[in-house]
Amino acid sequence: MAARINYSVQNTLCLLNPFNYSINAKTTHFKTGINFSKNLIFPRKLKRPMFCTCAISNNDLQSSEAAETFVLTTPLYYVNAPPHMGSAYTTIAADAIARFQRLLGKKVIFVTGTDEHGEKIAAAAAAAGSTPSDHCDVISQAYRTLWKDLEITYDKFIRTTDPKHEGIVKEFYSRVLAKGDIYRADYEGLYCVNCEEYKDEKELLDNNCCPTHLKPCIERNEDNYFFALSKYQKQLEENLTQNPKFVQPPFRLNEVQSWIKSGLKDFSISRASVDWGIPVPNDNKQTIYVWFDALLGYISALSAENEQPDLQTAVSCGWPASLHLIGKDILRFHAVYWPAMLMSAGLDLPKKVFGHGFLTKDGMKMGKSLGNTLEPNELVHNFGSDAVRYFFLREVEFGSDGDYSEERFINIVNAHLANTIGNLLNRTLGLLKKNCQSTLVVDSAVAAEGNALKDTIEKLVEKARIHYENLSLSSACEAVLEIGNAGNAYMDENAPWTRFKQGGAASEAAAKDLVIILEAMRIVAIALSPVAPSFCWRIYEQLGFSKDHFNTVTWSGTKWGGLKGGQVMAQPKPVFARIENKTELEDEAATKKPVKSKQKKPQAQVAAEA
């Protein structure tokens, strides 16, 4: 990539603790009055930095025992090849949602993992000269490593080769068999190996090509076990009528309704030609179809690590899921097959299935089978986790397709994180250091009395909360960014650097303006933390707070009034350095002309004053 980043981003996992807490801490206040002349005068003992470790009280936060449980899942990723950006995108979005739900005080169970059975896995292992088991170990670990680098705070990581998962799959199969919903029959049709699915001819492209993988399907004739999906057509239709929010976004619901109304066909749930899989309980010559196996991972993941595999015990640990996050290409499995399977087994349906769009490159879906993937490891290495997380959640409307280009990536991240938020914080802390010895002169609640900016920010925070709850992640980012824009406009309109020079009441007003802007930055750090956690921690640290405080903050902390008079800020330093485009730097160096020493650039002058 023709770019470099000149700041080392820490890969710190910021687990946001939803539990209640109460820490008693004394706040240092001034013993003497403040004289607002050219420079503010403070008692000598306050010259050394003082960091606030007190926690904002949260009386309305539920205790951990009574907290509502929120279970969300990513797909269990297929391990035929290492993770790509499409897989990372779903997981980043899930992590942002999980972090937000924790901020609300909920007990979150965030499930992810790997799908490790099937024909495609065995073929990939053979091509690499490996065994399926060893191949799965390597690729599954690659997912775990990437999730760590992207600061994914999952609670459960399930592998479908785990013994506890196999036990639960067999029990589920036996329960559906006892219900009379599994039967044996011959089947002949067109099969896509990459989808691991038989296809209807009317949905294929020319030459019987799969529309997703653009490869020809093959003719197959097998003696398999089938699941009586058609038996549940009416119940599935009724579920969507009674619960229209079951499938989101709404246009995905329309797709699912169309599939069901066109008539459901029973589908094969075993394979006679595939050895790498879980044996069918009543016929060890066949293995369970990979989808009938993998979907159960959402339930098997809930069971404790060392307990005996038991379907009902796993269900009691958190099922039904509050939210399944999936790509739109696997919507049929999750919104049609999976609910019918659960109905047959007598289990509750998940509360919501959200099918997001594809990330595209050169106008095509990114996928391992298509060979046009964007390497997430490379992105994180070059730009850091915050930049990667922020760009894809801000610039791709969740639910729709989105395209990646490096130039747009760099421009967006620089404009939003480095400039709008980072530069505002740095300018404000620089002014505070120069004129107030880095110390807040008054509580932020007092400083903002009668101030319109406070009202604006409160409305934007509420807007962000609603967008997060509605899974409108891009809009949530936009609402938080608007706080930064409002802070920059307030800084420019009030020009505190000029008012400090005037002294007296003007200096006093300027000092209050800095408190107001820094309070806005504190609120940004909480409201944007689900999206860019390490970036937001660095903001919080600059405001003089401890890591323990940041790790225990909740959404109620976005209420105005968190900064206290006498609180000492850290020494100003960039919280997000600009990403420099290598090509642009070379062009700039080639065209740069000598500048006389007496000349000053307007931008440099502003930076000096701020």
Coordinates of C-alpha atoms in Angstrom, one line a residue:
M1 CA 0.0 0.0 0.0
A2 CA 1.2 3.5 -0.9
A3 CA 0.8 4.8 2.5
R4 CA 2.4 4.9 5.9
I5 CA 1.1 5.8 9.4
N6 CA 3.4 7.8 11.6
Y7 CA 1.8 6.8 14.9
S8 CA 2.0 3.4 16.6
V9 CA -1.5 2.3 17.5
Q10 CA -1.7 0.2 20.6
N11 CA -3.8 -3.0 20.3
T12 CA -5.4 -2.6 23.7
L13 CA -8.6 -4.7 24.3
C14 CA -10.9 -2.3 26.1
L15 CA -13.5 -4.5 27.7
L16 CA -16.3 -2.2 28.8
N17 CA -17.5 -3.6 32.1
P18 CA -21.3 -3.2 32.5
F19 CA -21.2 -3.8 36.3
N20 CA -22.0 -1.1 38.8
Y21 CA -19.3 0.5 40.7
S22 CA -18.7 3.3 43.2
I23 CA -15.3 4.7 44.0
N24 CA -14.8 7.5 46.5
A25 CA -12.2 10.0 45.5
K26 CA -11.5 13.5 46.5
T27 CA -11.4 16.2 44.0
T28 CA -8.7 18.9 44.4
H29 CA -10.0 22.4 44.3
F30 CA -8.3 25.8 44.3
K31 CA -7.6 27.4 47.7
T32 CA -7.1 30.8 46.2
G33 CA -9.1 32.9 43.7
I34 CA -8.0 33.0 40.1
N35 CA -6.7 36.2 38.7
F36 CA -7.4 36.4 34.9
S37 CA -4.7 38.6 33.6
K38 CA -2.4 37.7 30.7
N39 CA -1.6 34.4 32.4
L40 CA -3.7 32.7 35.0
I41 CA -2.0 32.2 38.4
F42 CA -2.4 29.0 40.3
P43 CA -1.1 27.8 43.7
R44 CA 2.4 26.2 43.3
K45 CA 1.3 22.8 44.6
L46 CA -0.9 22.3 41.5
K47 CA 1.9 22.6 39.0
R48 CA 2.5 18.8 39.0
P49 CA -0.1 16.9 36.9
M50 CA -3.0 15.4 38.9
F51 CA -5.0 12.6 37.3
C52 CA -8.6 12.0 38.1
T53 CA -9.4 8.5 39.2
C54 CA -13.0 9.1 40.4
A55 CA -15.8 7.2 38.7
I56 CA -19.0 8.8 37.6
S57 CA -21.9 7.5 39.7
N58 CA -24.4 5.4 37.8
N59 CA -27.3 4.8 40.2
D60 CA -29.6 3.6 37.4
L61 CA -27.3 0.9 36.2
Q62 CA -28.7 -2.5 37.0
S63 CA -26.7 -5.0 39.0
S64 CA -24.9 -7.8 37.2
E65 CA -27.4 -10.3 38.5
A66 CA -30.5 -8.4 37.2
A67 CA -28.9 -7.1 34.0
E68 CA -30.7 -8.0 30.8
T69 CA -28.9 -10.5 28.7
F70 CA -28.0 -9.6 25.1
V71 CA -26.7 -12.5 22.9
L72 CA -25.3 -11.7 19.5
T73 CA -23.5 -13.8 17.0
T74 CA -21.4 -13.5 13.9
P75 CA -21.5 -16.2 11.3
L76 CA -19.2 -19.2 12.1
Y77 CA -16.6 -18.5 9.5
Y78 CA -15.6 -21.2 7.0
V79 CA -12.0 -22.2 7.3
N80 CA -11.2 -23.1 3.7
A81 CA -8.9 -20.1 3.7
P82 CA -7.6 -17.4 6.0
P83 CA -9.9 -14.5 7.1
H84 CA -10.5 -11.7 4.6
M85 CA -12.0 -8.2 5.1
G86 CA -15.5 -9.4 4.5
S87 CA -15.3 -11.6 7.6
A88 CA -13.6 -8.9 9.5
Y89 CA -16.3 -6.4 8.6
T90 CA -19.1 -8.5 10.1
T91 CA -17.1 -9.0 13.3
I92 CA -16.1 -5.4 13.7
A93 CA -19.8 -4.4 13.4
A94 CA -20.7 -7.1 16.0
D95 CA -18.1 -5.9 18.3
A96 CA -19.3 -2.3 18.1
I97 CA -22.8 -3.5 18.9
A98 CA -21.6 -5.6 21.8
R99 CA -19.6 -2.7 23.3
F100 CA -22.6 -0.4 23.0
Q101 CA -24.9 -3.0 24.7
R102 CA -22.3 -3.3 27.5
L103 CA -22.4 0.5 27.9
L104 CA -26.1 0.2 28.4
G105 CA -25.4 -2.1 31.3
K106 CA -26.5 -5.4 29.7
K107 CA -24.9 -8.8 30.2
V108 CA -23.5 -9.4 26.7
I109 CA -22.7 -12.8 25.3
F110 CA -20.9 -12.2 22.0
V111 CA -20.4 -15.4 20.0
T112 CA -18.1 -16.0 17.1
G113 CA -16.1 -18.9 15.8
T114 CA -15.3 -21.2 12.9
D115 CA -17.2 -23.6 10.8
E116 CA -14.8 -26.5 10.2
H117 CA -16.6 -29.4 8.4
G118 CA -17.5 -30.1 4.8
E119 CA -16.2 -31.0 1.4
K120 CA -14.6 -27.6 0.8
I121 CA -12.5 -27.9 4.0
A122 CA -11.2 -31.3 3.1
A123 CA -10.3 -30.1 -0.4
A124 CA -8.5 -27.1 0.9
A125 CA -6.5 -29.2 3.3
A126 CA -5.5 -31.7 0.6
A127 CA -4.4 -28.9 -1.7
A128 CA -2.2 -27.6 1.1
G129 CA -0.7 -31.0 1.8
S130 CA -2.3 -31.0 5.2
T131 CA -4.9 -33.0 7.2
P132 CA -8.3 -31.4 7.7
S133 CA -7.7 -31.3 11.4
D134 CA -4.4 -29.5 11.2
H135 CA -5.7 -27.2 8.5
C136 CA -8.6 -26.2 10.8
D137 CA -6.3 -25.6 13.7
V138 CA -4.2 -23.2 11.6
I139 CA -7.0 -21.2 10.1
S140 CA -9.1 -21.0 13.3
Q141 CA -6.1 -19.6 15.1
A142 CA -5.6 -17.0 12.3
Y143 CA -9.2 -15.8 13.0
R144 CA -8.4 -15.5 16.8
T145 CA -5.2 -13.6 16.0
L146 CA -7.0 -11.2 13.7
W147 CA -9.8 -10.6 16.2
K148 CA -7.2 -9.7 18.8
D149 CA -5.6 -7.2 16.5
L150 CA -9.0 -5.7 15.7
E151 CA -9.8 -5.5 19.4
I152 CA -12.8 -7.8 19.1
T153 CA -14.2 -8.5 22.6
Y154 CA -15.9 -11.8 22.0
D155 CA -17.1 -13.9 24.9
K156 CA -17.4 -17.2 23.2
F157 CA -15.4 -18.7 20.4
I158 CA -16.9 -22.0 19.1
R159 CA -15.2 -24.4 16.7
T160 CA -17.6 -26.9 15.1
T161 CA -14.9 -29.6 15.6
D162 CA -15.2 -29.2 19.4
P163 CA -16.5 -32.4 21.0
K164 CA -19.2 -30.5 22.9
H165 CA -20.5 -29.1 19.6
E166 CA -20.7 -32.6 18.0
G167 CA -22.7 -33.9 21.0
I168 CA -25.2 -31.1 20.7
V169 CA -25.6 -31.5 16.9
K170 CA -26.3 -35.3 17.3
E171 CA -28.8 -34.6 20.1
F172 CA -30.6 -31.9 17.9
Y173 CA -30.6 -34.3 14.9
S174 CA -32.1 -37.1 17.0
R175 CA -34.8 -34.7 18.3
V176 CA -35.8 -33.6 14.8
L177 CA -35.7 -37.3 13.6
A178 CA -38.1 -38.2 16.5
K179 CA -40.4 -35.5 15.4
G180 CA -40.8 -37.3 12.1
D181 CA -39.1 -34.4 10.1
I182 CA -36.2 -36.4 8.7
Y183 CA -36.6 -39.0 5.9
R184 CA -34.4 -40.8 3.4
A185 CA -34.6 -40.2 -0.3
D186 CA -32.6 -40.0 -3.6
Y187 CA -31.8 -36.6 -4.9
E188 CA -30.4 -35.4 -8.2
G189 CA -29.6 -31.8 -8.9
L190 CA -27.0 -29.0 -9.5
Y191 CA -24.6 -28.6 -6.6
C192 CA -22.4 -25.6 -5.8
V193 CA -19.4 -26.9 -3.8
N194 CA -18.5 -23.4 -2.6
C195 CA -22.0 -22.7 -1.3
E196 CA -22.2 -26.4 -0.1
E197 CA -25.8 -26.2 -1.5
Y198 CA -28.0 -27.6 -4.2
K199 CA -29.2 -24.9 -6.5
D200 CA -32.5 -24.3 -8.3
E201 CA -31.8 -23.9 -12.1
K202 CA -33.8 -20.7 -12.2
E203 CA -31.4 -18.9 -9.8
L204 CA -28.3 -19.8 -11.8
L205 CA -26.5 -17.8 -14.4
D206 CA -25.4 -19.0 -17.9
N207 CA -23.7 -22.3 -18.0
N208 CA -25.3 -23.2 -14.6
C209 CA -22.9 -20.8 -12.8
C210 CA -23.5 -19.9 -9.2
P211 CA -24.4 -16.2 -9.0
T212 CA -22.3 -15.8 -5.9
H213 CA -19.2 -17.7 -6.7
L214 CA -19.4 -17.4 -10.6
K215 CA -18.4 -21.1 -11.0
P216 CA -20.4 -23.8 -12.7
C217 CA -22.5 -26.1 -10.5
I218 CA -22.0 -29.8 -10.9
E219 CA -24.6 -32.6 -11.4
R220 CA -25.0 -34.8 -8.3
N221 CA -27.1 -37.8 -7.5
E222 CA -27.1 -38.9 -3.9
D223 CA -29.0 -41.1 -1.4
N224 CA -29.4 -38.6 1.5
Y225 CA -31.5 -37.8 4.5
F226 CA -33.8 -34.9 4.1
F227 CA -35.4 -32.3 6.4
A228 CA -39.1 -31.6 5.8
L229 CA -38.8 -27.9 5.3
S230 CA -42.0 -27.7 3.3
K231 CA -43.9 -28.8 6.4
Y232 CA -43.0 -25.4 8.1
Q233 CA -43.9 -23.1 5.3
K234 CA -47.1 -21.8 6.9
Q235 CA -45.4 -21.3 10.3
L236 CA -42.6 -19.4 8.7
E237 CA -45.0 -17.2 6.9
E238 CA -46.9 -16.5 10.1
N239 CA -43.7 -15.7 12.0
L240 CA -42.8 -13.0 9.5
T241 CA -46.3 -11.6 9.6
Q242 CA -46.5 -11.5 13.4
N243 CA -42.9 -10.4 13.8
P244 CA -41.9 -8.2 10.8
K245 CA -38.7 -7.1 12.5
F246 CA -37.4 -10.7 12.6
V247 CA -35.4 -10.0 9.4
Q248 CA -33.7 -6.7 9.0
P249 CA -33.1 -4.4 7.1
P250 CA -36.7 -4.3 5.7
F251 CA -35.7 -5.0 2.1
R252 CA -34.1 -8.3 3.3
L253 CA -37.4 -9.2 4.8
N254 CA -39.0 -8.8 1.4
E255 CA -36.4 -11.2 -0.1
V256 CA -37.2 -13.8 2.6
Q257 CA -41.0 -13.5 2.2
S258 CA -40.5 -13.9 -1.6
W259 CA -38.6 -17.1 -1.1
I260 CA -41.1 -18.6 1.2
K261 CA -44.1 -17.6 -0.9
S262 CA -42.6 -19.2 -4.0
G263 CA -42.8 -22.6 -2.2
L264 CA -40.3 -24.3 0.1
K265 CA -38.7 -27.6 -0.9
D266 CA -37.3 -30.1 1.6
F267 CA -33.5 -30.0 1.6
S268 CA -30.8 -32.6 2.1
I269 CA -29.2 -32.7 5.5
S270 CA -26.6 -35.4 5.0
R271 CA -23.8 -36.2 2.5
A272 CA -22.7 -39.7 1.5
S273 CA -19.7 -38.5 -0.4
V274 CA -18.2 -36.3 2.4
D275 CA -16.1 -37.9 5.1
W276 CA -15.0 -34.8 7.0
G277 CA -18.0 -34.1 9.1
I278 CA -20.1 -35.3 12.0
P279 CA -21.5 -38.8 11.4
V280 CA -25.3 -39.2 11.1
P281 CA -26.5 -40.8 14.4
N282 CA -28.5 -43.5 12.7
D283 CA -26.2 -44.0 9.8
N284 CA -22.4 -43.7 10.1
K285 CA -21.9 -44.1 6.4
Q286 CA -23.1 -40.5 6.0
T287 CA -22.1 -37.2 7.6
I288 CA -24.4 -34.3 8.6
Y289 CA -24.7 -31.5 6.1
V290 CA -22.4 -28.7 7.0
W291 CA -25.2 -26.1 7.4
F292 CA -27.3 -28.4 9.6
D293 CA -24.2 -28.8 11.7
A294 CA -22.8 -25.2 11.8
L295 CA -26.0 -23.4 12.7
L296 CA -26.1 -25.4 15.9
G297 CA -22.8 -23.6 16.9
Y298 CA -24.8 -20.6 18.0
I299 CA -26.3 -22.8 20.8
S300 CA -23.3 -25.1 21.5
A301 CA -21.2 -22.0 22.1
L302 CA -23.3 -21.0 25.1
S303 CA -22.5 -24.1 27.1
A304 CA -19.6 -23.9 29.6
E305 CA -16.2 -25.1 28.6
N306 CA -15.9 -28.2 30.8
E307 CA -19.5 -29.3 31.1
Q308 CA -21.0 -32.4 29.4
P309 CA -22.6 -31.5 26.0
D310 CA -26.3 -31.2 26.5
L311 CA -28.7 -29.3 24.3
Q312 CA -31.1 -28.1 27.0
T313 CA -28.3 -27.0 29.3
A314 CA -26.8 -24.9 26.4
V315 CA -30.2 -23.4 25.6
S316 CA -30.6 -22.4 29.3
C317 CA -27.3 -20.4 29.2
G318 CA -28.7 -17.7 26.9
W319 CA -30.8 -18.9 24.0
P320 CA -32.6 -17.4 22.1
A321 CA -30.0 -15.1 20.5
S322 CA -31.0 -11.4 20.5
L323 CA -29.3 -10.9 17.1
H324 CA -27.7 -12.9 14.4
L325 CA -25.4 -10.8 12.2
I326 CA -24.8 -12.3 8.8
G327 CA -23.8 -11.5 5.2
K328 CA -26.7 -11.3 2.8
D329 CA -25.4 -14.4 0.9
I330 CA -26.3 -16.7 3.8
L331 CA -29.7 -15.1 4.6
R332 CA -31.7 -18.0 3.3
F333 CA -30.0 -20.4 5.7
H334 CA -30.6 -18.2 8.7
A335 CA -34.0 -16.8 8.0
V336 CA -35.6 -19.9 6.4
Y337 CA -33.8 -23.1 7.2
W338 CA -32.6 -22.3 10.7
P339 CA -36.1 -21.1 12.0
A340 CA -37.7 -24.2 10.6
M341 CA -35.1 -26.5 12.2
L342 CA -35.7 -24.8 15.6
M343 CA -39.4 -25.1 15.2
S344 CA -39.0 -28.8 14.6
A345 CA -36.8 -29.2 17.7
G346 CA -39.2 -27.2 19.8
L347 CA -36.8 -24.4 20.5
D348 CA -37.3 -20.6 20.4
L349 CA -36.4 -18.6 17.3
P350 CA -33.7 -15.9 17.5
K351 CA -35.1 -12.5 18.0
K352 CA -33.6 -10.8 14.9
V353 CA -31.5 -11.8 11.8
F354 CA -29.7 -8.9 10.2
G355 CA -28.3 -9.4 6.8
H356 CA -25.7 -6.8 5.9
G357 CA -24.3 -6.1 2.4
F358 CA -21.0 -7.0 0.8
L359 CA -17.8 -5.1 0.9
T360 CA -16.7 -4.8 -2.7
K361 CA -13.5 -4.3 -4.5
D362 CA -13.5 -3.3 -8.1
G363 CA -17.3 -3.5 -7.9
M364 CA -17.3 -7.2 -7.0
K365 CA -18.0 -8.9 -3.7
M366 CA -14.8 -9.8 -1.8
G367 CA -14.5 -13.5 -1.2
K368 CA -11.9 -16.2 -0.8
S369 CA -13.4 -18.3 -3.6
L370 CA -13.3 -15.3 -6.0
G371 CA -9.7 -14.5 -5.1
N372 CA -10.2 -10.7 -4.8
T373 CA -9.9 -10.3 -1.1
L374 CA -8.6 -7.3 0.8
E375 CA -6.2 -8.3 3.5
P376 CA -7.3 -7.1 6.9
N377 CA -4.0 -8.0 8.5
E378 CA -2.3 -5.6 6.1
L379 CA -4.8 -2.9 6.8
V380 CA -4.3 -3.2 10.5
H381 CA -0.6 -3.3 10.2
N382 CA -0.4 -0.2 8.1
F383 CA -3.2 2.0 9.6
G384 CA -4.1 0.6 13.1
S385 CA -7.3 -1.0 14.4
D386 CA -9.1 2.3 15.1
A387 CA -8.7 3.5 11.5
V388 CA -9.9 0.2 10.1
R389 CA -12.8 -0.1 12.4
Y390 CA -13.9 3.5 12.0
F391 CA -13.7 3.6 8.2
F392 CA -15.8 0.5 7.5
L393 CA -18.4 1.3 10.1
R394 CA -18.7 5.0 9.2
E395 CA -18.4 4.8 5.4
V396 CA -20.5 1.6 4.8
E397 CA -24.2 2.0 5.7
F398 CA -24.9 -1.1 7.7
G399 CA -27.1 -3.3 5.6
S400 CA -26.0 -2.0 2.2
D401 CA -23.0 -2.8 0.0
G402 CA -19.8 -0.6 0.3
D403 CA -16.7 -0.2 -1.7
Y404 CA -13.1 0.3 -0.5
S405 CA -10.4 2.5 -1.9
E406 CA -7.2 3.4 -0.2
E407 CA -7.4 7.1 -1.1
R408 CA -10.9 7.4 0.4
F409 CA -9.9 5.4 3.4
I410 CA -7.0 7.8 4.2
N411 CA -9.0 11.0 3.5
I412 CA -11.9 9.9 5.7
V413 CA -9.8 8.8 8.6
N414 CA -7.6 11.9 8.5
A415 CA -10.5 14.3 8.2
H416 CA -12.6 12.7 11.0
L417 CA -10.2 11.2 13.6
A418 CA -7.0 13.3 13.1
N419 CA -8.5 16.6 12.3
T420 CA -12.1 17.0 13.5
I421 CA -11.6 15.3 16.8
G422 CA -7.9 14.8 17.4
N423 CA -6.8 18.3 16.4
L424 CA -9.6 20.0 18.4
L425 CA -8.6 18.1 21.5
N426 CA -4.9 19.0 21.0
R427 CA -5.6 22.7 20.3
T428 CA -7.8 23.0 23.4
L429 CA -5.3 21.2 25.7
G430 CA -2.5 23.4 24.3
L431 CA -4.5 26.5 25.2
L432 CA -5.3 25.1 28.6
K433 CA -1.6 24.4 29.3
K434 CA -0.5 27.8 28.2
N435 CA -3.1 29.8 30.1
C436 CA -4.4 27.6 32.9
Q437 CA -1.5 25.3 33.7
S438 CA -3.5 22.4 32.3
T439 CA -6.1 22.8 35.0
L440 CA -9.9 23.2 34.7
V441 CA -11.1 26.4 36.4
V442 CA -14.7 25.2 37.0
D443 CA -17.0 22.3 36.7
S444 CA -18.2 21.6 33.2
A445 CA -21.8 21.8 34.4
V446 CA -21.2 25.3 35.7
A447 CA -19.3 26.5 32.7
A448 CA -22.1 25.5 30.3
E449 CA -25.0 27.2 32.2
G450 CA -27.1 28.9 29.5
N451 CA -24.8 27.7 26.7
A452 CA -26.4 26.5 23.5
L453 CA -23.5 24.1 22.7
K454 CA -24.5 21.9 25.7
D455 CA -28.1 21.6 24.3
T456 CA -26.7 20.7 20.8
I457 CA -24.4 18.0 22.2
E458 CA -27.1 16.5 24.3
K459 CA -29.4 16.2 21.3
L460 CA -26.6 14.6 19.2
V461 CA -25.8 12.1 21.9
E462 CA -29.4 11.0 22.1
K463 CA -29.4 10.7 18.3
A464 CA -26.3 8.6 18.4
R465 CA -27.9 6.3 21.0
I466 CA -30.9 5.7 18.9
H467 CA -28.8 5.0 15.8
Y468 CA -26.8 2.4 17.8
E469 CA -29.9 0.7 19.0
N470 CA -31.3 0.6 15.4
L471 CA -28.0 -0.8 14.1
S472 CA -27.5 2.3 12.0
L473 CA -23.8 2.3 12.8
S474 CA -22.8 4.8 10.1
S475 CA -25.4 7.3 11.3
A476 CA -24.2 6.8 14.9
C477 CA -20.7 7.7 13.9
E478 CA -22.0 10.7 12.0
A479 CA -23.9 12.0 15.1
V480 CA -20.7 11.7 17.2
L481 CA -18.7 13.4 14.5
E482 CA -21.2 16.3 14.6
I483 CA -20.2 16.9 18.2
G484 CA -16.6 17.4 17.0
N485 CA -17.8 19.7 14.3
A486 CA -19.8 21.7 16.8
G487 CA -16.8 21.9 19.1
N488 CA -14.6 23.2 16.3
A489 CA -17.2 25.8 15.3
Y490 CA -17.5 26.9 18.9
M491 CA -13.7 27.2 19.2
D492 CA -13.4 29.3 16.0
E493 CA -16.3 31.6 16.9
N494 CA -15.1 32.3 20.4
A495 CA -11.4 32.5 19.7
P496 CA -10.3 31.9 23.3
W497 CA -6.6 32.6 22.4
T498 CA -7.6 36.2 21.7
R499 CA -9.7 36.6 24.8
F500 CA -6.9 35.3 27.0
K501 CA -4.8 38.1 25.7
Q502 CA -7.5 40.6 26.7
G503 CA -7.4 39.6 30.4
G504 CA -10.1 40.1 33.0
A505 CA -13.6 38.9 32.3
A506 CA -12.6 37.9 28.8
S507 CA -9.9 35.5 30.2
E508 CA -12.4 34.1 32.6
A509 CA -14.9 33.4 29.8
A510 CA -12.1 31.9 27.6
A511 CA -11.1 29.5 30.4
K512 CA -14.8 28.4 30.7
D513 CA -14.9 27.9 26.9
L514 CA -12.0 25.4 27.2
V515 CA -13.8 23.5 29.9
I516 CA -16.9 23.3 27.6
I517 CA -15.0 22.0 24.6
L518 CA -13.1 19.4 26.7
E519 CA -16.4 18.2 28.2
A520 CA -17.6 17.7 24.6
M521 CA -14.4 15.7 23.9
R522 CA -15.1 13.5 27.0
I523 CA -18.6 12.8 25.7
V524 CA -17.2 11.9 22.2
A525 CA -14.7 9.5 23.9
I526 CA -17.6 7.5 25.4
A527 CA -20.1 7.8 22.5
L528 CA -17.5 6.7 19.9
S529 CA -15.8 4.0 22.0
P530 CA -17.9 1.1 20.5
V531 CA -16.4 2.0 17.2
A532 CA -12.8 3.1 18.0
P533 CA -12.0 1.9 21.5
S534 CA -8.2 2.6 21.7
F535 CA -8.6 6.0 20.1
C536 CA -11.3 6.9 22.6
W537 CA -9.1 5.7 25.5
R538 CA -6.3 8.0 24.4
I539 CA -8.8 10.9 24.4
Y540 CA -9.9 9.9 27.9
E541 CA -6.3 9.6 29.1
Q542 CA -5.6 13.1 27.8
L543 CA -8.5 14.4 30.0
G544 CA -6.8 13.1 33.1
F545 CA -8.8 10.0 33.7
S546 CA -7.4 6.5 34.6
K547 CA -7.8 3.3 32.6
D548 CA -10.0 1.8 35.3
H549 CA -12.4 4.7 34.9
F550 CA -12.5 4.3 31.2
N551 CA -13.1 0.5 31.5
T552 CA -16.1 1.0 33.9
V553 CA -17.8 4.0 32.2
T554 CA -21.4 3.4 30.9
W555 CA -23.6 5.3 28.5
S556 CA -25.0 7.4 31.3
G557 CA -21.5 8.9 31.4
T558 CA -22.4 10.8 28.2
K559 CA -24.6 13.1 30.4
W560 CA -23.1 16.6 30.6
G561 CA -21.1 17.4 33.7
G562 CA -18.4 14.8 34.0
L563 CA -15.4 17.2 34.3
K564 CA -14.7 18.9 37.6
G565 CA -13.0 22.1 38.5
G566 CA -9.4 21.6 39.6
Q567 CA -9.1 18.5 37.4
V568 CA -5.7 18.4 35.7
M569 CA -5.4 17.4 32.1
A570 CA -2.5 15.4 30.7
Q571 CA 0.2 17.1 28.6
P572 CA -1.2 17.5 25.1
K573 CA -0.1 15.1 22.5
P574 CA -1.7 13.8 19.3
V575 CA -4.3 11.0 19.9
F576 CA -4.4 10.1 16.3
A577 CA -1.6 11.1 13.8
R578 CA -2.5 11.8 10.2
I579 CA -1.9 9.0 7.8
E580 CA 0.4 10.3 5.1
N581 CA 0.0 9.1 1.5
K582 CA 3.4 8.2 0.2
T583 CA 2.6 9.3 -3.4
E584 CA 1.4 12.7 -2.1
L585 CA 4.5 13.2 -0.1
E586 CA 6.7 12.5 -3.1
D587 CA 4.7 14.9 -5.2
E588 CA 4.9 17.6 -2.5
A589 CA 8.7 17.1 -2.1
A590 CA 9.1 17.5 -5.9
T591 CA 7.1 20.8 -6.1
K592 CA 8.0 22.3 -2.8
K593 CA 9.7 25.8 -3.0
P594 CA 11.9 27.4 -0.4
V595 CA 10.0 29.7 2.0
K596 CA 11.5 32.8 3.4
S597 CA 12.0 32.7 7.1
K598 CA 9.8 35.8 7.7
Q599 CA 6.8 34.3 6.0
K600 CA 4.3 32.3 8.0
K601 CA 1.7 30.0 6.8
P602 CA -1.8 30.8 8.1
Q603 CA -2.3 27.2 9.3
A604 CA 0.9 27.3 11.3
Q605 CA 0.0 30.6 12.9
V606 CA -3.4 29.2 14.1
A607 CA -1.6 26.1 15.5
A608 CA 0.9 28.3 17.4
E609 CA -1.9 30.4 18.9
A610 CA -3.9 27.3 19.9

